[in-house]
Amino acid sequence: MDGNGRWAKLRGKERVYGHFEGVESVRACMETAVEMGIEYLSVYAFSEENWNRPQDEVISLMELMMKSMVGELENFMDHQVRFMVLGNRARLSEGLNATIDRISSATAHNKGTTFILFLSYSGKWDIMQAMKKAAAALTPEQFQQMKQEDLDQYLITAGIPDPDLMIRTSGELRISNYLLWQTAYSEFYFTETLWPDFRKPQFMEALEAYAARDRRYGKVK
Ligand code: IPE
Ligand code: MG
């Protein structure tokens, strides 16, 4: 999700208004995912690098995240959405961690779309923590014998399928340390649309573009 700050600036408003409006886009996309029967929808809400933003913006974002997940609980239940947060939870406040646990447990048995908020996440951090976990769990011989797919169970995304489609808004053409390992064969979709303007029609357009792709996974068809 990118372009909240620019969206606000274009309207002569503080960056935080862009983040408020961005929450509306998250809800619209989540409801569209439910409607379309998409099993997993993930959003990259806050990266490990985002901690380096001005303190007041970091605080506003954390408050907004906490308020939004509490505010959406009823909507999650109504839509049978399972809510999860993945990332470096050790860096989040006690209050936010407690809220995350509460909303995750409340929705844990929902059978519909799994909605994942990537919070204090970075792809390199994920790969590092996976390697350390694997090294601690395995003998040196077992560690040496590891196959690529054996790392999956140590990644923070263990048990979750790799993304089929990765969408980035606001015209930036980078992965910015998102799911590096897991997007090895994802289809990428880039759009100039700023995140607060990315709603159901824009999401549907991305899904249509994805449907037209020819996925060969390096093979010849
Ligand atoms: C994305 O919008 C939201 C977060 C990273 C939390 P930005 O805040 O990056 O908006 P721009 O890129 O400055 O427009
Ligand atoms: Mg940005």
Tab-separated table of C-alpha atoms and ligand atoms in Angstrom:
chain	number	residue	atom	x	y	z
A	1	MET	CA	0.000	0.000	0.000
A	2	ASP	CA	1.770	3.152	-1.129
A	3	GLY	CA	0.912	6.761	-1.804
A	4	ASN	CA	-1.066	7.796	1.283
A	5	GLY	CA	1.204	10.765	1.992
A	6	ARG	CA	1.119	12.005	-1.601
A	7	TRP	CA	-2.680	11.607	-1.698
A	8	ALA	CA	-2.984	13.870	1.352
A	9	LYS	CA	-0.427	16.389	0.072
A	10	LEU	CA	-2.335	16.734	-3.227
A	11	ARG	CA	-5.298	17.862	-1.120
A	12	GLY	CA	-3.253	20.215	1.040
A	13	LYS	CA	-3.694	17.987	4.083
A	14	GLU	CA	-1.406	16.337	6.623
A	15	ARG	CA	0.000	12.917	5.689
A	16	VAL	CA	-2.063	11.251	8.384
A	17	TYR	CA	-5.297	12.024	6.448
A	18	GLY	CA	-3.933	9.863	3.674
A	19	HIS	CA	-3.456	7.022	6.138
A	20	PHE	CA	-7.046	7.459	7.428
A	21	GLU	CA	-8.348	7.286	3.866
A	22	GLY	CA	-6.070	4.322	3.190
A	23	VAL	CA	-7.924	2.326	5.852
A	24	GLU	CA	-11.086	2.736	3.739
A	25	SER	CA	-9.218	1.186	0.797
A	26	VAL	CA	-8.090	-1.729	2.960
A	27	ARG	CA	-11.707	-2.385	3.928
A	28	ALA	CA	-12.901	-2.111	0.308
A	29	CYS	CA	-10.220	-4.554	-0.879
A	30	MET	CA	-10.903	-6.942	1.983
A	31	GLU	CA	-14.607	-7.015	1.178
A	32	THR	CA	-13.822	-7.512	-2.502
A	33	ALA	CA	-11.509	-10.416	-1.636
A	34	VAL	CA	-14.315	-11.987	0.411
A	35	GLU	CA	-16.778	-11.479	-2.436
A	36	MET	CA	-14.359	-12.980	-4.973
A	37	GLY	CA	-13.578	-15.978	-2.783
A	38	ILE	CA	-9.893	-15.070	-2.491
A	39	GLU	CA	-8.418	-17.238	0.254
A	40	TYR	CA	-5.614	-14.938	1.371
A	41	LEU	CA	-5.291	-11.176	1.196
A	42	SER	CA	-2.153	-9.607	2.647
A	43	VAL	CA	-1.329	-5.958	3.044
A	44	TYR	CA	2.097	-4.496	3.725
A	45	ALA	CA	1.116	-1.917	6.323
A	46	PHE	CA	4.429	-1.072	7.989
A	47	SER	CA	7.974	-2.155	7.182
A	48	GLU	CA	10.950	-2.506	9.495
A	49	GLU	CA	12.342	0.529	7.647
A	50	ASN	CA	9.179	2.558	8.387
A	51	TRP	CA	10.317	2.778	12.040
A	52	ASN	CA	12.741	5.445	10.753
A	53	ARG	CA	9.888	7.814	9.853
A	54	PRO	CA	9.298	10.879	12.080
A	55	GLN	CA	8.180	9.775	15.545
A	56	ASP	CA	4.769	11.478	15.321
A	57	GLU	CA	3.911	9.673	12.075
A	58	VAL	CA	4.982	6.320	13.561
A	59	ILE	CA	2.784	6.950	16.617
A	60	SER	CA	-0.197	7.997	14.458
A	61	LEU	CA	0.188	4.897	12.295
A	62	MET	CA	0.374	2.565	15.306
A	63	GLU	CA	-2.691	4.222	16.868
A	64	LEU	CA	-4.553	3.984	13.595
A	65	MET	CA	-3.642	0.315	13.230
A	66	MET	CA	-4.855	-0.479	16.739
A	67	LYS	CA	-8.081	1.511	16.338
A	68	SER	CA	-8.803	0.008	12.918
A	69	MET	CA	-8.400	-3.625	13.954
A	70	VAL	CA	-10.696	-3.110	16.947
A	71	GLY	CA	-13.176	-1.210	14.775
A	72	GLU	CA	-13.184	-3.937	12.122
A	73	LEU	CA	-13.798	-6.891	14.455
A	74	GLU	CA	-17.535	-6.920	13.812
A	75	ASN	CA	-16.912	-6.686	10.073
A	76	PHE	CA	-14.403	-9.570	10.261
A	77	MET	CA	-16.996	-11.706	12.054
A	78	ASP	CA	-19.785	-10.754	9.618
A	79	HIS	CA	-17.590	-11.712	6.660
A	80	GLN	CA	-16.011	-14.773	8.302
A	81	VAL	CA	-12.562	-13.181	7.893
A	82	ARG	CA	-9.623	-14.658	9.804
A	83	PHE	CA	-7.322	-11.844	10.902
A	84	MET	CA	-3.569	-12.275	11.359
A	85	VAL	CA	-0.558	-10.028	11.915
A	86	LEU	CA	2.888	-11.103	10.727
A	87	GLY	CA	6.155	-9.318	11.388
A	88	ASN	CA	8.672	-8.490	14.083
A	89	ARG	CA	6.172	-8.409	16.957
A	90	ALA	CA	8.941	-7.718	19.500
A	91	ARG	CA	9.105	-4.126	18.264
A	92	LEU	CA	5.375	-3.447	18.785
A	93	SER	CA	4.016	-1.973	22.013
A	94	GLU	CA	2.484	-4.210	24.674
A	95	GLY	CA	-0.921	-2.646	24.095
A	96	LEU	CA	-0.809	-3.214	20.352
A	97	ASN	CA	0.422	-6.784	20.795
A	98	ALA	CA	-2.411	-7.493	23.234
A	99	THR	CA	-4.961	-6.067	20.783
A	100	ILE	CA	-3.508	-8.109	17.929
A	101	ASP	CA	-3.771	-11.268	20.048
A	102	ARG	CA	-7.358	-10.449	21.014
A	103	ILE	CA	-8.573	-9.791	17.454
A	104	SER	CA	-6.618	-12.751	16.036
A	105	SER	CA	-8.052	-15.209	18.584
A	106	ALA	CA	-11.572	-13.832	18.158
A	107	THR	CA	-11.414	-14.481	14.400
A	108	ALA	CA	-9.199	-17.601	14.452
A	109	HIS	CA	-12.037	-20.003	13.653
A	110	ASN	CA	-13.562	-17.952	10.845
A	111	LYS	CA	-13.718	-19.989	7.661
A	112	GLY	CA	-13.530	-17.314	4.968
A	113	THR	CA	-10.705	-15.141	3.655
A	114	THR	CA	-7.539	-14.902	5.732
A	115	PHE	CA	-6.560	-11.253	5.999
A	116	ILE	CA	-2.916	-10.706	6.924
A	117	LEU	CA	-1.523	-7.396	8.090
A	118	PHE	CA	2.251	-7.307	7.655
A	119	LEU	CA	3.444	-5.098	10.461
A	120	SER	CA	7.068	-4.294	11.316
A	121	TYR	CA	7.953	-6.747	8.576
A	122	SER	CA	10.816	-6.987	6.141
A	123	GLY	CA	11.767	-9.808	3.811
A	124	LYS	CA	15.420	-9.867	4.839
A	125	TRP	CA	14.465	-9.902	8.524
A	126	ASP	CA	12.143	-12.856	7.801
A	127	ILE	CA	14.848	-14.864	6.021
A	128	MET	CA	17.348	-14.141	8.811
A	129	GLN	CA	14.996	-15.158	11.620
A	130	ALA	CA	14.094	-18.313	9.658
A	131	MET	CA	17.753	-19.271	9.288
A	132	LYS	CA	18.419	-18.688	12.990
A	133	LYS	CA	15.351	-20.761	13.945
A	134	ALA	CA	16.440	-23.557	11.618
A	135	ALA	CA	20.007	-23.473	12.967
A	136	ALA	CA	18.688	-23.740	16.530
A	137	ALA	CA	16.273	-26.570	15.690
A	138	LEU	CA	18.577	-28.722	13.562
A	139	THR	CA	21.917	-30.466	13.994
A	140	PRO	CA	24.736	-29.015	11.851
A	141	GLU	CA	24.379	-32.042	9.536
A	142	GLN	CA	20.620	-31.536	9.175
A	143	PHE	CA	21.201	-27.826	8.562
A	144	GLN	CA	23.636	-28.613	5.746
A	145	GLN	CA	21.122	-31.055	4.234
A	146	MET	CA	18.317	-28.460	4.125
A	147	LYS	CA	16.512	-28.063	0.825
A	148	GLN	CA	15.039	-24.760	-0.332
A	149	GLU	CA	11.484	-25.819	0.548
A	150	ASP	CA	12.623	-26.812	4.046
A	151	LEU	CA	13.135	-23.147	4.898
A	152	ASP	CA	9.400	-22.409	4.403
A	153	GLN	CA	8.411	-23.834	7.795
A	154	TYR	CA	10.752	-21.405	9.593
A	155	LEU	CA	9.591	-18.307	7.751
A	156	ILE	CA	7.000	-16.171	9.510
A	157	THR	CA	4.597	-17.179	6.700
A	158	ALA	CA	4.855	-20.921	7.529
A	159	GLY	CA	1.708	-22.719	6.373
A	160	ILE	CA	0.553	-19.814	4.195
A	161	PRO	CA	0.741	-20.223	0.408
A	162	ASP	CA	3.098	-17.958	-1.566
A	163	PRO	CA	1.322	-14.969	-3.124
A	164	ASP	CA	-0.070	-15.446	-6.633
A	165	LEU	CA	-0.333	-11.709	-7.228
A	166	MET	CA	1.605	-8.804	-5.755
A	167	ILE	CA	0.132	-5.345	-6.281
A	168	ARG	CA	2.028	-2.116	-5.677
A	169	THR	CA	0.282	1.234	-5.903
A	170	SER	CA	1.470	4.818	-6.444
A	171	GLY	CA	3.791	4.252	-9.399
A	172	GLU	CA	6.769	2.959	-7.408
A	173	LEU	CA	8.485	0.053	-9.166
A	174	ARG	CA	10.193	-1.662	-6.239
A	175	ILE	CA	9.621	-4.574	-3.867
A	176	SER	CA	10.921	-2.553	-0.875
A	177	ASN	CA	11.930	-5.552	1.219
A	178	TYR	CA	8.480	-7.162	1.214
A	179	LEU	CA	8.055	-10.946	0.849
A	180	LEU	CA	11.390	-11.599	-0.885
A	181	TRP	CA	11.537	-15.381	-0.622
A	182	GLN	CA	7.798	-15.926	-1.037
A	183	THR	CA	7.365	-13.800	-4.195
A	184	ALA	CA	9.921	-15.786	-6.239
A	185	TYR	CA	7.170	-16.683	-8.757
A	186	SER	CA	4.453	-14.152	-7.930
A	187	GLU	CA	2.916	-12.080	-10.687
A	188	PHE	CA	3.551	-8.357	-10.177
A	189	TYR	CA	1.049	-5.606	-10.908
A	190	PHE	CA	2.050	-1.972	-10.712
A	191	THR	CA	-0.378	0.918	-10.886
A	192	GLU	CA	-0.071	4.711	-10.695
A	193	THR	CA	-3.182	4.828	-8.502
A	194	LEU	CA	-2.424	6.105	-5.005
A	195	TRP	CA	-3.469	3.700	-2.259
A	196	PRO	CA	-6.390	5.820	-0.919
A	197	ASP	CA	-7.887	5.698	-4.439
A	198	PHE	CA	-7.400	1.933	-4.776
A	199	ARG	CA	-10.888	0.520	-4.191
A	200	LYS	CA	-13.026	-2.281	-5.609
A	201	PRO	CA	-12.886	-1.241	-9.324
A	202	GLN	CA	-9.088	-0.854	-9.191
A	203	PHE	CA	-8.679	-4.175	-7.385
A	204	MET	CA	-10.945	-5.904	-9.940
A	205	GLU	CA	-8.816	-4.445	-12.731
A	206	ALA	CA	-5.693	-5.935	-11.109
A	207	LEU	CA	-7.429	-9.316	-10.772
A	208	GLU	CA	-8.413	-9.210	-14.449
A	209	ALA	CA	-4.818	-8.433	-15.415
A	210	TYR	CA	-3.669	-11.355	-13.281
A	211	ALA	CA	-6.211	-13.693	-14.910
A	212	ALA	CA	-4.708	-12.870	-18.315
A	213	ARG	CA	-1.154	-13.767	-17.265
A	214	ASP	CA	0.516	-16.945	-18.447
A	215	ARG	CA	2.367	-18.530	-15.528
A	216	ARG	CA	5.089	-20.896	-16.711
A	217	TYR	CA	7.325	-21.063	-13.608
A	218	GLY	CA	10.418	-21.049	-15.794
A	219	LYS	CA	9.178	-23.905	-17.948
A	220	VAL	CA	8.169	-24.006	-21.598
A	221	LYS	CA	4.491	-24.541	-22.309
B	1	IPE	C1	1.931	4.085	2.439
B	1	IPE	O1	1.849	5.425	2.119
B	1	IPE	C2	1.544	3.793	3.865
B	1	IPE	C3	2.614	3.318	4.753
B	1	IPE	C4	3.835	3.036	4.441
B	1	IPE	C5	2.207	3.151	6.149
B	1	IPE	P1	3.111	6.377	2.314
B	1	IPE	O2	3.073	6.928	3.698
B	1	IPE	O3	4.357	5.655	1.947
B	1	IPE	O4	2.786	7.525	1.275
B	1	IPE	P2	3.812	8.287	0.315
B	1	IPE	O5	4.656	7.265	-0.391
B	1	IPE	O6	4.619	9.191	1.181
B	1	IPE	O7	2.915	9.033	-0.624
B	2	MG	MG	5.565	5.553	0.299
